């Protein structure tokens, strides 16, 4: 395995840990986050009843948490496939990274509030940045050669 792929693997795993840490903090601080979100949305939408605001806050909160966790889980599955020398997984990672970017934007808007704002914001942004760098490392020439080597060796063995 070339150094670029080893580095990419380490960066992906670190990205998963950082994003998972953000999810964990947001989950553990859910009462505070939900109270802050309720107050903020209550001020922004004064015409709504309190039950509607509460429902919207819970939907936004859980959608942000689940979205971030789901994107990380999909990236982890694709990383496993990638490390099995399936180079096509790199190209599936690209739309997942775009989805990850969207989820980070939503999560940073709704989860990075209150006392935990800085920690959550830094963790999810750092997780995304590391994932992007890891993907770039998976498409450098040495990584391309490594992904293609398996196919070439199999074709040569069949001759």
XYZ file of N, CA and C in Angstrom:
477
model
N 0.854 -1.181 0.000
C 0.000 0.000 0.000
C 0.898 1.241 0.000
N 0.698 2.124 -0.947
C 1.536 3.324 -0.989
C 1.243 4.265 0.185
N 2.194 5.137 0.430
C 2.060 6.078 1.539
C 0.836 6.973 1.417
N 0.476 7.335 0.199
C -0.688 8.204 0.006
C -1.967 7.519 0.486
N -2.093 6.227 0.202
C -3.297 5.496 0.615
C -3.281 5.275 2.123
N -2.110 4.986 2.686
C -2.019 4.846 4.153
C -2.375 6.156 4.841
N -1.865 7.259 4.313
C -2.190 8.574 4.883
C -3.680 8.878 4.733
N -4.235 8.543 3.570
C -5.664 8.771 3.345
C -6.489 7.969 4.344
N -6.104 6.715 4.568
C -6.822 5.884 5.537
C -6.795 6.519 6.925
N -5.623 6.985 7.340
C -5.507 7.617 8.657
C -6.350 8.884 8.735
N -6.353 9.672 7.670
C -7.154 10.905 7.662
C -8.646 10.600 7.668
N -9.068 9.566 6.922
C -10.486 9.192 6.945
C -10.895 8.787 8.356
N -10.079 7.941 8.986
C -10.418 7.473 10.338
C -10.469 8.652 11.311
N -9.519 9.550 11.220
C -9.538 10.739 12.070
C -10.768 11.593 11.790
N -11.156 11.686 10.524
C -12.373 12.415 10.155
C -13.596 11.780 10.802
N -13.648 10.442 10.793
C -14.779 9.744 11.417
C -14.813 10.004 12.916
N -13.646 9.996 13.540
C -13.573 10.225 14.985
C -14.028 11.647 15.326
N -13.560 12.635 14.571
C -13.943 14.019 14.849
C -15.442 14.246 14.625
N -15.964 13.721 13.524
C -17.394 13.877 13.258
C -18.222 13.123 14.288
N -17.759 11.948 14.666
C -18.440 11.196 15.720
C -18.400 11.926 17.050
N -17.293 12.591 17.330
C -17.203 13.401 18.550
C -18.207 14.538 18.546
N -18.390 15.164 17.395
C -19.384 16.240 17.283
C -20.788 15.699 17.516
N -21.074 14.528 16.945
C -22.386 13.907 17.147
C -22.579 13.563 18.618
N -21.545 13.025 19.250
C -21.637 12.662 20.663
C -21.875 13.890 21.540
N -21.131 14.957 21.297
C -21.317 16.180 22.085
C -22.719 16.735 21.877
N -23.163 16.770 20.626
C -24.504 17.292 20.339
C -25.577 16.421 20.987
N -25.345 15.123 21.040
C -26.317 14.235 21.674
C -26.323 14.417 23.186
N -25.146 14.501 23.786
C -25.072 14.657 25.239
C -25.595 16.018 25.698
N -25.447 17.031 24.859
C -25.908 18.379 25.211
C -27.265 18.684 24.578
N -28.045 17.638 24.287
C -29.296 17.833 23.551
C -30.286 18.726 24.269
N -30.390 18.631 25.580
C -31.358 19.473 26.303
C -31.010 20.952 26.144
N -29.745 21.280 26.290
C -29.296 22.660 26.126
C -29.486 23.124 24.686
N -29.087 22.288 23.729
C -29.217 22.652 22.318
C -30.676 22.828 21.914
N -31.527 21.928 22.380
C -32.949 22.031 22.037
C -33.554 23.283 22.660
N -33.165 23.613 23.881
C -33.672 24.834 24.518
C -33.205 26.078 23.765
N -31.931 26.097 23.377
C -31.407 27.237 22.615
C -32.069 27.357 21.247
N -32.261 26.231 20.579
C -32.934 26.245 19.276
C -34.388 26.701 19.406
N -35.052 26.249 20.440
C -36.448 26.639 20.659
C -36.550 28.137 20.886
N -35.647 28.666 21.683
C -35.651 30.109 21.940
C -35.377 30.895 20.652
N -34.389 30.456 19.886
C -34.026 31.152 18.657
C -35.157 31.094 17.633
N -35.690 29.902 17.401
C -36.767 29.779 16.423
C -38.049 30.461 16.899
N -38.252 30.483 18.202
C -39.417 31.191 18.745
C -39.350 32.683 18.462
N -38.152 33.240 18.522
C -37.972 34.660 18.211
C -38.083 34.928 16.711
N -37.592 33.986 15.897
C -37.616 34.174 14.449
C -39.001 33.955 13.837
N -39.811 33.150 14.480
C -41.146 32.842 13.959
C -42.187 33.090 15.050
N -42.495 34.355 15.339
C -43.391 34.652 16.471
C -44.839 34.229 16.248
N -45.249 33.968 15.010
C -46.644 33.623 14.738
C -46.985 32.168 14.996
N -45.999 31.331 15.234
C -46.247 29.902 15.422
C -46.547 29.589 16.874
N -47.340 28.548 17.082
C -47.617 28.083 18.447
C -46.385 27.367 18.990
N -46.315 27.282 20.305
C -45.151 26.669 20.946
C -45.004 25.198 20.558
N -46.098 24.480 20.391
C -46.006 23.063 20.026
C -45.425 22.898 18.617
N -45.774 23.821 17.724
C -45.217 23.762 16.366
C -43.723 24.039 16.368
N -43.328 25.009 17.139
C -41.904 25.337 17.257
C -41.147 24.163 17.868
N -41.703 23.551 18.915
C -41.055 22.395 19.550
C -40.892 21.242 18.567
N -41.928 20.987 17.778
C -41.860 19.910 16.782
C -40.796 20.204 15.732
N -40.756 21.430 15.270
C -39.777 21.817 14.257
C -38.356 21.710 14.810
N -38.162 22.133 16.042
C -36.833 22.076 16.661
C -36.372 20.630 16.784
N -37.239 19.762 17.257
C -36.853 18.353 17.409
C -36.556 17.708 16.052
N -37.338 18.047 15.052
C -37.087 17.525 13.715
C -35.733 18.003 13.186
N -35.461 19.274 13.322
C -34.186 19.841 12.853
C -33.012 19.240 13.621
N -33.144 19.145 14.923
C -32.074 18.602 15.760
C -31.752 17.161 15.362
N -32.773 16.298 15.331
C -32.531 14.891 15.042
C -32.110 14.667 13.597
N -32.629 15.461 12.670
C -32.212 15.332 11.274
C -30.731 15.693 11.117
N -30.284 16.697 11.852
C -28.871 17.088 11.793
C -27.980 15.992 12.366
N -28.365 15.451 13.503
C -27.580 14.390 14.149
C -27.531 13.139 13.261
N -28.701 12.701 12.821
C -28.771 11.481 12.016
C -28.086 11.684 10.668
N -28.245 12.846 10.069
C -27.603 13.123 8.787
C -26.097 13.029 8.881
N -25.533 13.621 9.909
C -24.080 13.578 10.086
C -23.604 12.145 10.346
N -24.312 11.432 11.206
C -23.934 10.053 11.501
C -24.070 9.161 10.264
N -25.105 9.371 9.482
C -25.330 8.557 8.292
C -24.253 8.796 7.233
N -23.887 10.043 7.030
C -22.843 10.353 6.050
C -21.519 9.720 6.476
N -21.197 9.786 7.738
C -19.952 9.181 8.222
C -20.010 7.661 8.055
N -21.151 7.059 8.318
C -21.279 5.609 8.151
C -21.108 5.209 6.680
N -21.689 5.967 5.767
C -21.534 5.677 4.339
C -20.073 5.823 3.923
N -19.415 6.868 4.410
C -17.998 7.051 4.091
C -17.156 5.902 4.641
N -17.502 5.407 5.813
C -16.752 4.289 6.400
C -16.915 3.020 5.571
N -18.131 2.758 5.110
C -18.359 1.583 4.258
C -17.563 1.716 2.955
N -17.607 2.893 2.365
C -16.852 3.106 1.120
C -15.344 3.022 1.357
N -14.887 3.444 2.523
C -13.460 3.320 2.833
C -13.058 1.858 2.906
N -13.902 1.036 3.507
C -13.621 -0.396 3.553
C -13.509 -0.992 2.161
N -14.403 -0.586 1.291
C -14.358 -1.040 -0.094
C -13.100 -0.522 -0.791
N -12.762 0.710 -0.528
C -11.589 1.337 -1.124
C -10.312 0.609 -0.705
N -10.231 0.246 0.568
C -9.036 -0.440 1.058
C -8.963 -1.877 0.554
N -10.074 -2.383 0.029
C -10.071 -3.684 -0.626
C -9.628 -3.585 -2.076
N -9.036 -2.451 -2.402
C -8.480 -2.143 -3.723
C -9.548 -2.041 -4.803
N -10.689 -1.553 -4.415
C -11.734 -1.251 -5.383
C -11.682 0.247 -5.647
N -10.949 0.617 -6.665
C -10.708 2.028 -6.962
C -11.963 2.806 -7.312
N -13.007 2.118 -7.776
C -14.249 2.803 -8.100
C -14.906 3.439 -6.888
N -14.590 2.924 -5.711
C -15.158 3.494 -4.482
C -14.710 4.939 -4.294
N -13.546 5.287 -4.839
C -13.082 6.678 -4.751
C -14.078 7.616 -5.405
N -14.644 7.177 -6.505
C -15.557 8.050 -7.247
C -16.938 8.068 -6.616
N -17.291 7.033 -5.866
C -18.526 7.085 -5.081
C -18.348 8.009 -3.875
N -17.111 8.105 -3.397
C -16.832 8.990 -2.259
C -17.076 10.454 -2.615
N -16.874 10.825 -3.864
C -17.008 12.221 -4.264
C -18.424 12.767 -4.040
N -19.497 12.103 -4.528
C -20.834 12.630 -4.216
C -21.167 12.542 -2.729
N -20.594 11.545 -2.057
C -20.822 11.449 -0.609
C -20.154 12.622 0.097
N -18.992 13.048 -0.384
C -18.342 14.230 0.187
C -19.172 15.489 -0.069
N -19.802 15.572 -1.230
C -20.687 16.712 -1.497
C -21.874 16.691 -0.530
N -22.422 15.508 -0.302
C -23.511 15.369 0.675
C -23.013 15.713 2.073
N -21.813 15.269 2.401
C -21.207 15.575 3.697
C -21.094 17.087 3.891
N -20.708 17.788 2.822
C -20.600 19.248 2.894
C -21.956 19.879 3.210
N -23.001 19.413 2.537
C -24.348 19.929 2.807
C -24.795 19.644 4.227
N -24.530 18.442 4.694
C -24.912 18.079 6.064
C -24.145 18.920 7.075
N -22.870 19.177 6.801
C -22.065 20.007 7.712
C -22.619 21.431 7.756
N -23.020 21.962 6.619
C -23.592 23.311 6.604
C -24.873 23.383 7.436
N -25.731 22.390 7.282
C -26.979 22.366 8.058
C -26.678 22.151 9.539
N -25.819 21.172 9.825
C -25.495 20.872 11.222
C -24.810 22.045 11.905
N -23.940 22.739 11.202
C -23.266 23.872 11.839
C -24.247 25.011 12.100
N -25.276 25.120 11.275
C -26.274 26.172 11.488
C -27.170 25.856 12.683
N -27.474 24.572 12.891
C -28.448 24.228 13.919
C -27.856 23.587 15.169
N -26.703 22.957 15.062
C -26.117 22.310 16.227
C -25.040 23.156 16.897
N -24.412 24.023 16.140
C -23.321 24.836 16.687
C -23.886 26.123 17.280
N -24.630 25.961 18.366
C -25.201 27.106 19.078
C -24.959 26.911 20.569
N -25.082 27.967 21.295
C -24.967 27.883 22.745
C -23.548 27.656 23.227
N -23.444 26.976 24.352
C -22.157 26.755 25.007
C -21.220 25.845 24.211
N -21.779 24.938 23.441
C -20.976 23.960 22.717
C -20.721 24.357 21.267
N -21.053 25.571 20.900
C -20.977 26.003 19.502
C -19.577 25.837 18.910
N -18.588 26.309 19.598
C -17.227 26.284 19.052
C -16.731 24.851 18.906
N -16.946 24.030 19.914
C -16.467 22.646 19.864
C -17.129 21.877 18.724
N -18.440 21.988 18.617
C -19.154 21.262 17.565
C -18.740 21.779 16.194
N -18.669 23.087 16.053
C -18.295 23.694 14.767
C -16.905 23.226 14.330
N -15.944 23.287 15.237
C -14.579 22.875 14.895
C -14.497 21.393 14.542
N -15.203 20.561 15.290
C -15.141 19.129 15.041
C -15.734 18.759 13.685
N -16.890 19.318 13.359
C -17.499 18.922 12.080
C -16.765 19.525 10.887
N -16.259 20.737 11.039
C -15.493 21.334 9.944
C -14.154 20.630 9.749
N -13.485 20.291 10.837
C -12.216 19.561 10.732
C -12.446 18.169 10.148
N -13.530 17.519 10.542
C -13.861 16.209 9.979
C -14.070 16.276 8.481
N -14.779 17.302 8.026
C -15.001 17.475 6.592
C -13.688 17.781 5.867
N -12.892 18.669 6.428
C -11.618 19.029 5.786
C -10.704 17.809 5.660
N -10.626 16.994 6.694
C -9.785 15.799 6.636
C -10.312 14.799 5.611
N -11.628 14.687 5.501
C -12.212 13.780 4.509
C -11.877 14.237 3.091
N -11.928 15.525 2.860
C -11.602 16.052 1.522
C -10.127 15.796 1.202
N -9.238 16.052 2.149
C -7.808 15.808 1.922
C -7.563 14.316 1.694
N -8.250 13.466 2.440
C -8.098 12.019 2.267
C -8.539 11.594 0.872
N -9.631 12.173 0.391
C -10.091 11.827 -0.955
C -9.057 12.250 -1.999
N -8.511 13.436 -1.831
C -7.496 13.910 -2.784
C -6.297 12.964 -2.787
N -5.897 12.478 -1.624
C -4.776 11.546 -1.560
C -5.086 10.226 -2.271
N -6.354 9.878 -2.358
C -6.743 8.630 -3.028
C -6.712 8.729 -4.544
N -6.547 9.923 -5.085
C -6.503 10.063 -6.543
C -5.139 10.524 -7.059
N -4.147 10.578 -6.194
C -2.801 10.927 -6.648
C -2.244 9.750 -7.463
N -1.232 9.987 -8.295
C -0.723 8.933 -9.177
C -0.308 7.639 -8.472
N 0.353 7.731 -7.324
C 0.777 6.490 -6.655
C -0.430 5.668 -6.207
N -1.479 6.332 -5.770
C -2.695 5.611 -5.381
C -3.361 5.001 -6.614
N -3.395 5.736 -7.707
C -3.966 5.196 -8.951
C -3.249 3.923 -9.377
N -1.934 3.932 -9.315
C -1.163 2.741 -9.685
C -1.512 1.564 -8.781
N -1.636 1.842 -7.487
C -1.940 0.776 -6.530
C -3.307 0.165 -6.794
N -4.307 0.997 -7.086
C -5.646 0.477 -7.356
C -5.674 -0.346 -8.651
N -4.869 0.013 -9.618
C -4.859 -0.689 -10.901
C -3.983 -1.931 -10.884
N -3.034 -1.996 -9.982
C -2.108 -3.122 -9.934
C -2.836 -4.451 -9.782
N -3.838 -4.517 -8.949
C -4.560 -5.759 -8.695
C -5.183 -6.270 -9.988
N -5.845 -5.404 -10.735
C -6.480 -5.819 -11.987
C -5.460 -6.298 -12.995
N -4.332 -5.605 -13.097
C -3.289 -5.983 -14.053
C -2.687 -7.317 -13.669
N -2.509 -7.557 -12.362
C -1.927 -8.826 -11.912
C -2.892 -9.967 -12.210
N -4.172 -9.746 -12.063
C -5.150 -10.789 -12.355
C -5.176 -11.100 -13.847
N -5.129 -10.055 -14.683
C -5.119 -10.286 -16.135
C -3.868 -11.038 -16.529
N -2.722 -10.672 -15.961
C -1.468 -11.343 -16.286
C -1.511 -12.809 -15.847
N -2.153 -13.106 -14.742
C -2.235 -14.474 -14.247
C -3.111 -15.335 -15.144
N -4.068 -14.733 -15.820
C -4.950 -15.483 -16.713
C -4.276 -15.827 -18.022
N -3.214 -15.141 -18.395
C -2.534 -15.387 -19.692
C -1.745 -16.648 -19.678
